[in-house]
Amino acid sequence: MDPIGAPPGPLTPTVGLRPPERSDAARNRELLLTTARRLIEGDGIESLTMDGLAAACGVGKGTIFRRFGSRAGLFQALVDDSERSFQAGFLSGPPPLGPGAPPIERLVAFGRERLRTAAGQIPLLRAAERPAAERYAVPARHLAAAHIRGLLAQAGVEGDAPALAFDLLAILDSVVWLPDEDLTVMLPRIADSWEHIVRRLA
Amino acid sequence: MDPIGAPPGPLTPTVGLRPPERSDAARNRELLLTTARRLIEGDGIESLTMDGLAAACGVGKGTIFRRFGSRAGLFQALVDDSERSFQAGFLSGPPPLGPGAPPIERLVAFGRERLRTAAGQIPLLRAAERPAAERYAVPARHLAAAHIRGLLAQAGVEGDAPALAFDLLAILDSVVWLPDEDLTVMLPRIADSWEHIVRRLA
DNA sequence: AGTGCAACCGGACTCCGGTCCGTTTATTCC
DNA sequence: GGAATAAACGGACCGGAGTCCGGTTGCACT
């Protein structure tokens, strides 16, 4: 059930540093991801089945589940690239997203950038949805929450920083579930209201 | 796929007033709901299968899906009772939740009451989760959003009321996905931070 | 090169949500 | 009461996610 051999990075803070992937496994991972991308591009996410992907790769279904743990895990892996570059952006990129700008400006930029990133891959993010128990127990989320907490603290925002960080993250996450027809009109407005709320808290 | 014959009420604003349920159908609806409640109490939601429920009721599986449309729909129906009483509370109950209190106080009470209601039935709410497309296209959500918009307007809160309402609802919805072990410690803090945010907006 | 072993692979199998359609039953109108 | 009709019923059936385990293969060590 647990995916194994994931590449390292802020997204997956490999604590117990596992032994590296075997070369055939790495090759299959790449093959699966690129093939999945191709199939999705052609027919959409809905119609991608694990059997289908396995067949298209000339691989057994067990291989997919060994690598990614679940259907959702596969899509998570597809999202990881942009997730990592987003993380790099707010951890060490140029201001106002990265260090150097005042904390409130960074927080505003963080929200806007997150919304922009999410908007570009909503079907993928929906398909990467985990069941309840794991949903919030994910490294990427912890990192984002810690970042927000830190900025709130730096800005001297009063109140319960962890709880506020949770609330703010909830706002950013929720756009994934906007009905498609509302997306184009609501996204910029939600970005603006994010800024509004953040500044009000300061 | 579509559930039919649902009882009327603010939760399901029956516009085209459908013909009433046939009596056998109503009996089966009741039987299914009470049996489902009993089975859940015994073994938890996870282990309730539609085949199992059908068998326990001495009913065909088709009957369940005709009534509730999907597994999620069944759990939605189980949640509807408390949902309706929550709606009654903020639409016409006593202040500060109902009419009569200042809008900001009502908004604070709304959030606290919603969180309390949700906390009492988190497993049910998780199981009632709809797939992406329908998630936000639900009468109960529209009603809640409209209510928040109205209160924001009454309070003279500046900013984009629909977008703010969306953001605020996102906060309330997100507690459902808190990992169980964080729930008891985080819930009251999230309630407080709700109040904090709402007052900051005013 | 040879060997031991852990990791990997494949695909048949299980389980469950959801559909379909022939049959049964409540209701309505004579 | 009896016939006509629409709704409800039941359970066989289907598709797809996830599991399992016997067989295979890369890798480290000698």
Tab-separated table of C-alpha atoms (C1' of nucleotides) in Angstrom:
chain	number	residue	atom	x	y	z
A	1	MET	CA	0.000	0.000	0.000
A	2	ASP	CA	2.799	2.381	0.759
A	3	PRO	CA	4.589	3.814	-2.206
A	4	ILE	CA	8.300	3.263	-2.112
A	5	GLY	CA	11.415	4.618	-3.622
A	6	ALA	CA	10.087	8.123	-4.112
A	7	PRO	CA	12.735	10.616	-5.135
A	8	PRO	CA	13.909	12.915	-2.327
A	9	GLY	CA	13.065	16.556	-1.961
A	10	PRO	CA	11.140	18.900	0.333
A	11	LEU	CA	7.932	17.204	-0.728
A	12	THR	CA	8.948	13.909	0.742
A	13	PRO	CA	11.373	14.510	3.566
A	14	THR	CA	12.917	11.062	3.565
A	15	VAL	CA	13.837	10.740	7.193
A	16	GLY	CA	15.194	7.240	7.445
A	17	LEU	CA	16.913	7.590	4.086
A	18	ARG	CA	15.824	4.454	2.326
A	19	PRO	CA	18.141	2.551	0.039
A	20	PRO	CA	17.968	3.948	-3.482
A	21	GLU	CA	15.616	2.600	-6.121
A	22	ARG	CA	16.805	-0.273	-8.173
A	23	SER	CA	17.560	0.792	-11.719
A	24	ASP	CA	14.775	-1.254	-13.295
A	25	ALA	CA	12.338	0.207	-10.799
A	26	ALA	CA	13.432	3.733	-11.636
A	27	ARG	CA	13.019	3.036	-15.319
A	28	ASN	CA	9.518	1.743	-14.752
A	29	ARG	CA	8.590	4.733	-12.632
A	30	GLU	CA	9.580	7.052	-15.421
A	31	LEU	CA	7.850	4.947	-18.025
A	32	LEU	CA	4.640	4.877	-15.996
A	33	LEU	CA	4.605	8.611	-15.380
A	34	THR	CA	5.299	9.638	-18.945
A	35	THR	CA	2.830	7.140	-20.334
A	36	ALA	CA	0.202	8.295	-17.849
A	37	ARG	CA	0.756	11.894	-18.903
A	38	ARG	CA	0.362	10.924	-22.537
A	39	LEU	CA	-2.809	8.938	-21.977
A	40	ILE	CA	-4.345	11.691	-19.878
A	41	GLU	CA	-3.580	14.240	-22.518
A	42	GLY	CA	-5.396	12.094	-25.004
A	43	ASP	CA	-8.488	10.931	-23.202
A	44	GLY	CA	-8.701	12.798	-19.929
A	45	ILE	CA	-8.119	11.588	-16.424
A	46	GLU	CA	-11.475	9.898	-15.961
A	47	SER	CA	-10.808	7.306	-18.590
A	48	LEU	CA	-7.378	6.343	-17.366
A	49	THR	CA	-7.651	2.978	-15.662
A	50	MET	CA	-4.867	1.224	-13.883
A	51	ASP	CA	-5.321	-1.836	-16.053
A	52	GLY	CA	-5.162	0.381	-19.096
A	53	LEU	CA	-2.014	2.116	-17.971
A	54	ALA	CA	-0.386	-1.181	-17.094
A	55	ALA	CA	-1.217	-2.573	-20.501
A	56	ALA	CA	-0.007	0.554	-22.286
A	57	CYS	CA	3.309	0.232	-20.468
A	58	GLY	CA	3.596	-3.508	-20.986
A	59	VAL	CA	3.764	-3.883	-17.228
A	60	GLY	CA	1.779	-5.718	-14.582
A	61	LYS	CA	-0.744	-3.863	-12.499
A	62	GLY	CA	1.077	-4.830	-9.351
A	63	THR	CA	4.008	-2.721	-10.515
A	64	ILE	CA	1.908	0.416	-10.547
A	65	PHE	CA	0.570	-0.151	-7.067
A	66	ARG	CA	3.978	-1.045	-5.746
A	67	ARG	CA	5.302	2.284	-6.981
A	68	PHE	CA	2.452	4.616	-6.208
A	69	GLY	CA	0.336	2.867	-3.637
A	70	SER	CA	-2.979	3.849	-5.168
A	71	ARG	CA	-4.552	5.594	-8.077
A	72	ALA	CA	-4.449	8.828	-6.100
A	73	GLY	CA	-0.769	8.266	-5.411
A	74	LEU	CA	-0.044	8.068	-9.104
A	75	PHE	CA	-1.648	11.429	-9.725
A	76	GLN	CA	0.109	12.841	-6.698
A	77	ALA	CA	3.381	11.868	-8.306
A	78	LEU	CA	2.344	13.667	-11.471
A	79	VAL	CA	1.679	16.788	-9.452
A	80	ASP	CA	4.895	16.629	-7.488
A	81	ASP	CA	7.012	18.393	-10.067
A	82	SER	CA	5.111	21.623	-9.927
A	83	GLU	CA	4.647	21.199	-6.199
A	84	ARG	CA	8.380	21.054	-5.705
A	85	SER	CA	9.009	24.105	-7.792
A	86	PHE	CA	6.314	25.936	-5.843
A	87	GLN	CA	8.068	24.953	-2.650
A	88	ALA	CA	11.388	26.101	-4.002
A	89	GLY	CA	9.717	29.382	-4.852
A	90	PHE	CA	8.543	30.247	-1.388
A	91	LEU	CA	11.479	28.701	0.426
A	92	SER	CA	14.302	30.262	-1.517
A	93	GLY	CA	13.035	32.048	-4.592
A	94	PRO	CA	13.040	35.780	-5.267
A	95	PRO	CA	10.799	38.114	-3.259
A	96	PRO	CA	8.010	38.759	-2.671
A	97	LEU	CA	7.346	35.000	-2.687
A	98	GLY	CA	10.729	34.073	-1.319
A	99	PRO	CA	12.731	35.583	1.534
A	100	GLY	CA	13.457	39.292	1.527
A	101	ALA	CA	9.999	40.827	1.394
A	102	PRO	CA	7.944	41.782	4.466
A	103	PRO	CA	6.067	38.786	5.846
A	104	ILE	CA	2.615	40.006	4.930
A	105	GLU	CA	3.682	40.601	1.350
A	106	ARG	CA	5.132	37.128	1.256
A	107	LEU	CA	1.909	35.685	2.593
A	108	VAL	CA	-0.109	37.488	-0.042
A	109	ALA	CA	2.244	36.250	-2.727
A	110	PHE	CA	2.126	32.753	-1.304
A	111	GLY	CA	-1.640	32.588	-1.662
A	112	ARG	CA	-1.691	34.037	-5.128
A	113	GLU	CA	1.038	31.744	-6.339
A	114	ARG	CA	-0.648	28.717	-4.804
A	115	LEU	CA	-3.920	29.570	-6.475
A	116	ARG	CA	-2.218	30.066	-9.800
A	117	THR	CA	-0.377	26.777	-9.504
A	118	ALA	CA	-3.521	24.924	-8.501
A	119	ALA	CA	-5.598	26.456	-11.254
A	120	GLY	CA	-3.336	24.989	-13.867
A	121	GLN	CA	-3.843	21.401	-12.803
A	122	ILE	CA	-7.219	21.105	-11.168
A	123	PRO	CA	-8.250	17.792	-12.710
A	124	LEU	CA	-4.959	16.305	-11.577
A	125	LEU	CA	-5.379	17.667	-8.062
A	126	ARG	CA	-8.879	16.285	-7.831
A	127	ALA	CA	-7.730	12.875	-8.908
A	128	ALA	CA	-4.884	13.037	-6.405
A	129	GLU	CA	-7.344	13.446	-3.539
A	130	ARG	CA	-6.649	11.054	-0.687
A	131	PRO	CA	-9.174	9.400	1.597
A	132	ALA	CA	-9.966	11.223	4.798
A	133	ALA	CA	-7.384	9.750	7.108
A	134	GLU	CA	-4.363	10.662	4.990
A	135	ARG	CA	-5.568	13.865	3.448
A	136	TYR	CA	-3.908	16.269	5.838
A	137	ALA	CA	-1.122	13.950	6.897
A	138	VAL	CA	1.001	14.823	3.910
A	139	PRO	CA	4.471	16.406	3.984
A	140	ALA	CA	3.620	19.110	1.473
A	141	ARG	CA	0.786	20.293	3.653
A	142	HIS	CA	2.886	20.350	6.799
A	143	LEU	CA	5.493	22.392	5.023
A	144	ALA	CA	2.957	24.895	3.752
A	145	ALA	CA	1.358	25.171	7.190
A	146	ALA	CA	4.728	25.718	8.849
A	147	HIS	CA	5.572	28.396	6.318
A	148	ILE	CA	2.326	30.246	6.951
A	149	ARG	CA	2.783	29.973	10.712
A	150	GLY	CA	6.244	31.410	10.401
A	151	LEU	CA	5.099	34.351	8.327
A	152	LEU	CA	2.211	35.059	10.689
A	153	ALA	CA	4.617	35.060	13.596
A	154	GLN	CA	7.120	37.305	11.809
A	155	ALA	CA	4.354	39.713	10.977
A	156	GLY	CA	3.378	39.825	14.633
A	157	VAL	CA	-0.148	38.750	13.838
A	158	GLU	CA	-2.006	38.164	17.025
A	159	GLY	CA	-4.073	35.077	17.586
A	160	ASP	CA	-3.528	31.345	17.414
A	161	ALA	CA	-1.009	30.977	14.600
A	162	PRO	CA	-1.435	27.220	13.987
A	163	ALA	CA	-5.208	27.541	13.878
A	164	LEU	CA	-5.020	30.573	11.618
A	165	ALA	CA	-2.610	28.778	9.339
A	166	PHE	CA	-5.039	25.902	9.132
A	167	ASP	CA	-7.874	28.256	8.236
A	168	LEU	CA	-5.860	30.017	5.586
A	169	LEU	CA	-4.718	26.784	3.999
A	170	ALA	CA	-8.311	25.608	3.910
A	171	ILE	CA	-9.141	28.608	1.749
A	172	LEU	CA	-6.390	27.837	-0.722
A	173	ASP	CA	-7.239	24.163	-0.920
A	174	SER	CA	-10.901	24.666	-1.515
A	175	VAL	CA	-10.639	26.138	-4.987
A	176	VAL	CA	-9.930	22.681	-6.296
A	177	TRP	CA	-13.585	21.832	-5.784
A	178	LEU	CA	-15.089	24.835	-7.483
A	179	PRO	CA	-17.456	23.740	-10.234
A	180	ASP	CA	-15.700	24.156	-13.567
A	181	GLU	CA	-18.105	26.775	-14.806
A	182	ASP	CA	-17.373	29.030	-11.811
A	183	LEU	CA	-13.648	28.691	-12.044
A	184	THR	CA	-12.661	31.434	-14.425
A	185	VAL	CA	-14.841	34.030	-12.802
A	186	MET	CA	-14.166	33.082	-9.191
A	187	LEU	CA	-10.436	32.398	-9.176
A	188	PRO	CA	-9.251	35.996	-9.447
A	189	ARG	CA	-11.863	37.086	-6.960
A	190	ILE	CA	-10.744	34.454	-4.504
A	191	ALA	CA	-7.166	35.580	-4.959
A	192	ASP	CA	-8.203	39.127	-4.162
A	193	SER	CA	-10.216	38.095	-1.151
A	194	TRP	CA	-7.221	36.099	0.057
A	195	GLU	CA	-5.190	39.272	0.011
A	196	HIS	CA	-8.000	41.120	1.705
A	197	ILE	CA	-8.245	38.627	4.538
A	198	VAL	CA	-4.502	38.422	5.035
A	199	ARG	CA	-4.142	42.188	5.283
A	200	ARG	CA	-7.050	42.357	7.671
A	201	LEU	CA	-5.341	39.909	9.952
A	202	ALA	CA	-2.159	41.944	10.034
B	1	MET	CA	-28.370	7.876	-10.578
B	2	ASP	CA	-30.481	10.661	-9.215
B	3	PRO	CA	-32.146	10.009	-5.906
B	4	ILE	CA	-35.852	10.485	-5.970
B	5	GLY	CA	-38.696	11.121	-3.618
B	6	ALA	CA	-36.626	12.982	-1.057
B	7	PRO	CA	-38.716	14.659	1.624
B	8	PRO	CA	-39.097	18.432	1.191
B	9	GLY	CA	-37.415	21.080	3.294
B	10	PRO	CA	-34.820	23.829	3.009
B	11	LEU	CA	-32.195	21.223	2.292
B	12	THR	CA	-33.890	20.103	-0.878
B	13	PRO	CA	-35.880	22.979	-2.296
B	14	THR	CA	-38.267	20.902	-4.381
B	15	VAL	CA	-39.079	23.333	-7.119
B	16	GLY	CA	-41.095	21.284	-9.540
B	17	LEU	CA	-42.914	19.541	-6.678
B	18	ARG	CA	-42.579	15.928	-7.633
B	19	PRO	CA	-45.390	13.458	-7.035
B	20	PRO	CA	-45.192	12.043	-3.530
B	21	GLU	CA	-43.368	8.834	-2.710
B	22	ARG	CA	-45.309	5.647	-2.979
B	23	SER	CA	-46.001	4.149	0.418
B	24	ASP	CA	-43.846	1.075	-0.070
B	25	ALA	CA	-41.011	3.300	-1.179
B	26	ALA	CA	-41.367	5.443	1.923
B	27	ARG	CA	-41.368	2.379	4.112
B	28	ASN	CA	-38.233	1.120	2.449
B	29	ARG	CA	-36.520	4.467	2.802
B	30	GLU	CA	-37.150	4.414	6.505
B	31	LEU	CA	-36.126	0.802	6.804
B	32	LEU	CA	-32.881	1.447	4.944
B	33	LEU	CA	-31.967	4.483	7.020
B	34	THR	CA	-32.648	2.926	10.386
B	35	THR	CA	-30.906	-0.291	9.449
B	36	ALA	CA	-27.934	1.634	8.143
B	37	ARG	CA	-27.719	3.571	11.391
B	38	ARG	CA	-27.829	0.349	13.358
B	39	LEU	CA	-25.173	-1.358	11.277
B	40	ILE	CA	-22.904	1.661	11.436
B	41	GLU	CA	-23.253	1.838	15.190
B	42	GLY	CA	-22.188	-1.768	15.365
B	43	ASP	CA	-19.309	-2.025	12.953
B	44	GLY	CA	-18.432	1.469	11.793
B	45	ILE	CA	-19.017	3.120	8.472
B	46	GLU	CA	-16.103	1.519	6.690
B	47	SER	CA	-17.531	-1.945	6.914
B	48	LEU	CA	-20.987	-1.045	5.692
B	49	THR	CA	-21.328	-2.293	2.136
B	50	MET	CA	-24.309	-1.721	-0.061
B	51	ASP	CA	-24.743	-5.446	-0.580
B	52	GLY	CA	-24.614	-5.931	3.155
B	53	LEU	CA	-27.196	-3.270	3.826
B	54	ALA	CA	-29.473	-4.633	1.137
B	55	ALA	CA	-29.225	-8.100	2.588
B	56	ALA	CA	-29.810	-6.869	6.131
B	57	CYS	CA	-32.971	-5.137	4.936
B	58	GLY	CA	-34.137	-8.053	2.828
B	59	VAL	CA	-34.123	-5.721	-0.160
B	60	GLY	CA	-32.446	-5.660	-3.547
B	61	LYS	CA	-29.418	-3.504	-4.068
B	62	GLY	CA	-31.183	-1.642	-6.832
B	63	THR	CA	-33.605	-0.306	-4.264
B	64	ILE	CA	-30.860	1.427	-2.341
B	65	PHE	CA	-29.449	3.097	-5.407
B	66	ARG	CA	-32.875	4.117	-6.619
B	67	ARG	CA	-33.492	5.890	-3.329
B	68	PHE	CA	-30.126	7.427	-2.622
B	69	GLY	CA	-28.306	7.491	-5.907
B	70	SER	CA	-24.974	6.443	-4.491
B	71	ARG	CA	-23.236	5.349	-1.354
B	72	ALA	CA	-22.464	8.973	-0.584
B	73	GLY	CA	-26.115	9.840	-1.077
B	74	LEU	CA	-27.131	7.352	1.565
B	75	PHE	CA	-24.847	8.960	4.116
B	76	GLN	CA	-26.007	12.375	3.023
B	77	ALA	CA	-29.531	11.301	3.879
B	78	LEU	CA	-28.355	10.207	7.299
B	79	VAL	CA	-26.847	13.632	7.844
B	80	ASP	CA	-29.860	15.547	6.602
B	81	ASP	CA	-31.721	15.501	9.891
B	82	SER	CA	-29.145	17.464	11.780
B	83	GLU	CA	-28.481	19.573	8.706
B	84	ARG	CA	-32.090	20.627	8.594
B	85	SER	CA	-32.190	21.516	12.246
B	86	PHE	CA	-29.002	23.513	11.796
B	87	GLN	CA	-30.651	25.365	8.948
B	88	ALA	CA	-33.729	26.005	11.029
B	89	GLY	CA	-31.460	27.352	13.720
B	90	PHE	CA	-29.814	30.048	11.652
B	91	LEU	CA	-32.865	30.851	9.553
B	92	SER	CA	-35.455	31.255	12.287
B	93	GLY	CA	-34.065	30.130	15.620
B	94	PRO	CA	-33.302	32.295	18.632
B	95	PRO	CA	-30.413	34.782	18.570
B	96	PRO	CA	-27.541	35.017	18.318
B	97	LEU	CA	-27.715	32.246	15.726
B	98	GLY	CA	-31.110	33.271	14.409
B	99	PRO	CA	-32.457	36.703	13.502
B	100	GLY	CA	-32.342	39.443	16.074
B	101	ALA	CA	-28.656	39.670	16.917
B	102	PRO	CA	-26.172	41.968	15.150
B	103	PRO	CA	-24.886	40.379	11.943
B	104	ILE	CA	-21.331	39.858	13.125
B	105	GLU	CA	-22.552	38.086	16.242
B	106	ARG	CA	-24.743	35.904	14.085
B	107	LEU	CA	-21.828	35.094	11.842
B	108	VAL	CA	-19.680	34.127	14.801
B	109	ALA	CA	-22.482	31.959	16.145
B	110	PHE	CA	-23.008	30.436	12.713
B	111	GLY	CA	-19.440	29.255	12.523
B	112	ARG	CA	-19.352	27.927	16.039
B	113	GLU	CA	-22.610	26.084	15.614
B	114	ARG	CA	-21.511	24.626	12.287
B	115	LEU	CA	-18.296	23.381	13.789
B	116	ARG	CA	-20.137	21.853	16.727
B	117	THR	CA	-22.626	20.139	14.435
B	118	ALA	CA	-19.901	18.822	12.167
B	119	ALA	CA	-17.773	17.589	15.024
B	120	GLY	CA	-20.530	15.270	16.137
B	121	GLN	CA	-20.715	13.366	12.888
B	122	ILE	CA	-17.382	13.542	11.182
B	123	PRO	CA	-17.243	9.949	9.954
B	124	LEU	CA	-20.674	10.389	8.423
B	125	LEU	CA	-19.679	13.636	6.748
B	126	ARG	CA	-16.571	12.063	5.317
B	127	ALA	CA	-18.542	9.191	3.898
B	128	ALA	CA	-21.082	11.619	2.452
B	129	GLU	CA	-18.366	13.318	0.401
B	130	ARG	CA	-19.346	13.730	-3.258
B	131	PRO	CA	-17.058	13.554	-6.257
B	132	ALA	CA	-15.582	16.822	-7.436
B	133	ALA	CA	-18.219	17.929	-9.877
B	134	GLU	CA	-21.141	17.807	-7.456
B	135	ARG	CA	-19.394	18.756	-4.272
B	136	TYR	CA	-20.263	22.420	-4.254
B	137	ALA	CA	-23.408	22.129	-6.321
B	138	VAL	CA	-25.522	21.170	-3.345
B	139	PRO	CA	-28.530	23.096	-2.003
B	140	ALA	CA	-27.307	23.092	1.584
B	141	ARG	CA	-24.090	24.777	0.535
B	142	HIS	CA	-25.835	27.410	-1.545
B	143	LEU	CA	-28.062	28.215	1.381
B	144	ALA	CA	-25.153	28.554	3.778
B	145	ALA	CA	-23.234	30.719	1.311
B	146	ALA	CA	-26.237	32.971	0.770
B	147	HIS	CA	-26.678	33.316	4.502
B	148	ILE	CA	-23.055	34.333	5.011
B	149	ARG	CA	-23.230	36.787	2.114
B	150	GLY	CA	-26.312	38.348	3.637
B	151	LEU	CA	-24.716	38.752	7.031
B	152	LEU	CA	-21.554	40.216	5.528
B	153	ALA	CA	-23.654	42.715	3.625
B	154	GLN	CA	-25.723	43.642	6.683
B	155	ALA	CA	-22.586	44.143	8.666
B	156	GLY	CA	-21.305	46.479	5.994
B	157	VAL	CA	-18.165	44.404	5.528
B	158	GLU	CA	-16.197	45.760	2.648
B	159	GLY	CA	-14.821	43.498	-0.034
B	160	ASP	CA	-16.190	40.899	-2.401
B	161	ALA	CA	-18.971	39.278	-0.386
B	162	PRO	CA	-19.437	36.140	-2.512
B	163	ALA	CA	-15.727	35.459	-2.559
B	164	LEU	CA	-15.421	36.095	1.171
B	165	ALA	CA	-18.372	33.823	1.824
B	166	PHE	CA	-16.658	31.144	-0.189
B	167	ASP	CA	-13.469	31.543	1.798
B	168	LEU	CA	-15.274	31.432	5.117
B	169	LEU	CA	-17.231	28.338	4.176
B	170	ALA	CA	-14.025	26.671	3.129
B	171	ILE	CA	-12.729	27.109	6.654
B	172	LEU	CA	-15.785	25.511	8.191
B	173	ASP	CA	-15.808	22.603	5.769
B	174	SER	CA	-12.188	21.758	6.203
B	175	VAL	CA	-12.411	20.493	9.770
B	176	VAL	CA	-13.986	17.349	8.447
B	177	TRP	CA	-10.590	16.295	7.161
B	178	LEU	CA	-8.600	16.909	10.287
B	179	PRO	CA	-6.795	13.751	11.330
B	180	ASP	CA	-8.687	12.164	14.192
B	181	GLU	CA	-5.886	12.631	16.660
B	182	ASP	CA	-5.820	16.395	16.079
B	183	LEU	CA	-9.539	16.819	16.360
B	184	THR	CA	-10.093	17.343	20.051
B	185	VAL	CA	-7.248	19.767	20.438
B	186	MET	CA	-7.801	21.715	17.220
B	187	LEU	CA	-11.571	22.067	17.081
B	188	PRO	CA	-11.969	24.662	19.827
B	189	ARG	CA	-8.961	26.543	18.534
B	190	ILE	CA	-10.413	26.620	15.059
B	191	ALA	CA	-13.680	27.885	16.463
B	192	ASP	CA	-11.824	30.690	18.207
B	193	SER	CA	-9.841	31.549	15.136
B	194	TRP	CA	-13.077	31.639	13.157
B	195	GLU	CA	-14.350	34.279	15.520
B	196	HIS	CA	-11.062	36.113	15.293
B	197	ILE	CA	-11.136	36.222	11.512
B	198	VAL	CA	-14.767	37.243	11.329
B	199	ARG	CA	-14.270	40.129	13.745
B	200	ARG	CA	-11.199	41.245	11.866
B	201	LEU	CA	-13.213	41.435	8.688
B	202	ALA	CA	-15.866	43.637	10.282
C	1	DA	C1'	32.255	-15.198	-12.885
C	2	DG	C1'	29.381	-17.156	-9.185
C	3	DT	C1'	26.142	-16.956	-5.530
C	4	DG	C1'	22.651	-15.296	-2.100
C	5	DC	C1'	19.202	-12.335	-1.381
C	6	DA	C1'	16.273	-8.593	-1.354
C	7	DA	C1'	13.630	-6.129	-4.325
C	8	DC	C1'	10.886	-6.233	-8.150
C	9	DC	C1'	7.520	-7.981	-11.475
C	10	DG	C1'	3.107	-9.791	-13.439
C	11	DG	C1'	-1.466	-11.021	-13.760
C	12	DA	C1'	-5.107	-13.850	-11.759
C	13	DC	C1'	-8.142	-12.893	-8.059
C	14	DT	C1'	-11.216	-10.505	-4.713
C	15	DC	C1'	-14.261	-7.067	-3.378
C	16	DC	C1'	-17.537	-3.479	-3.976
C	17	DG	C1'	-19.979	0.384	-6.063
C	18	DG	C1'	-23.068	1.114	-9.581
C	19	DT	C1'	-26.175	-0.402	-13.724
C	20	DC	C1'	-29.825	-2.836	-16.217
C	21	DC	C1'	-33.939	-4.812	-17.214
C	22	DG	C1'	-37.562	-8.270	-16.594
C	23	DT	C1'	-40.966	-8.776	-12.844
C	24	DT	C1'	-44.003	-7.208	-9.121
C	25	DT	C1'	-46.969	-3.965	-6.742
C	26	DA	C1'	-49.304	0.386	-5.291
C	27	DT	C1'	-52.503	3.573	-7.099
C	28	DT	C1'	-56.105	5.491	-9.895
C	29	DC	C1'	-60.037	5.513	-12.522
C	30	DC	C1'	-63.901	3.239	-14.191
D	1	DG	C1'	-63.903	-5.176	-7.554
D	2	DG	C1'	-61.083	-5.001	-11.879
D	3	DA	C1'	-58.098	-3.251	-15.400
D	4	DA	C1'	-54.421	0.041	-16.802
D	5	DT	C1'	-50.373	2.392	-15.702
D	6	DA	C1'	-46.457	4.099	-13.703
D	7	DA	C1'	-43.470	3.381	-10.096
D	8	DA	C1'	-40.751	0.351	-7.378
D	9	DC	C1'	-38.282	-3.902	-6.833
D	10	DG	C1'	-34.515	-7.492	-7.028
D	11	DG	C1'	-30.502	-9.573	-8.139
D	12	DA	C1'	-27.525	-10.926	-11.993
D	13	DC	C1'	-24.070	-8.445	-14.116
D	14	DC	C1'	-20.091	-5.237	-15.065
D	15	DG	C1'	-15.937	-2.474	-14.531
D	16	DG	C1'	-12.212	-0.995	-12.065
D	17	DA	C1'	-9.332	-0.459	-7.743
D	18	DG	C1'	-6.441	-2.876	-4.871
D	19	DT	C1'	-4.205	-7.574	-3.116
D	20	DC	C1'	-1.364	-11.702	-3.280
D	21	DC	C1'	2.129	-14.705	-4.182
D	22	DG	C1'	5.065	-17.590	-7.180
D	23	DG	C1'	8.557	-16.511	-10.365
D	24	DT	C1'	12.307	-13.310	-11.980
D	25	DT	C1'	16.129	-10.094	-11.850
D	26	DG	C1'	19.344	-6.513	-10.446
D	27	DC	C1'	22.992	-5.899	-6.993
D	28	DA	C1'	26.623	-6.594	-3.539
D	29	DC	C1'	30.051	-9.398	-1.984
D	30	DT	C1'	33.551	-12.972	-2.629
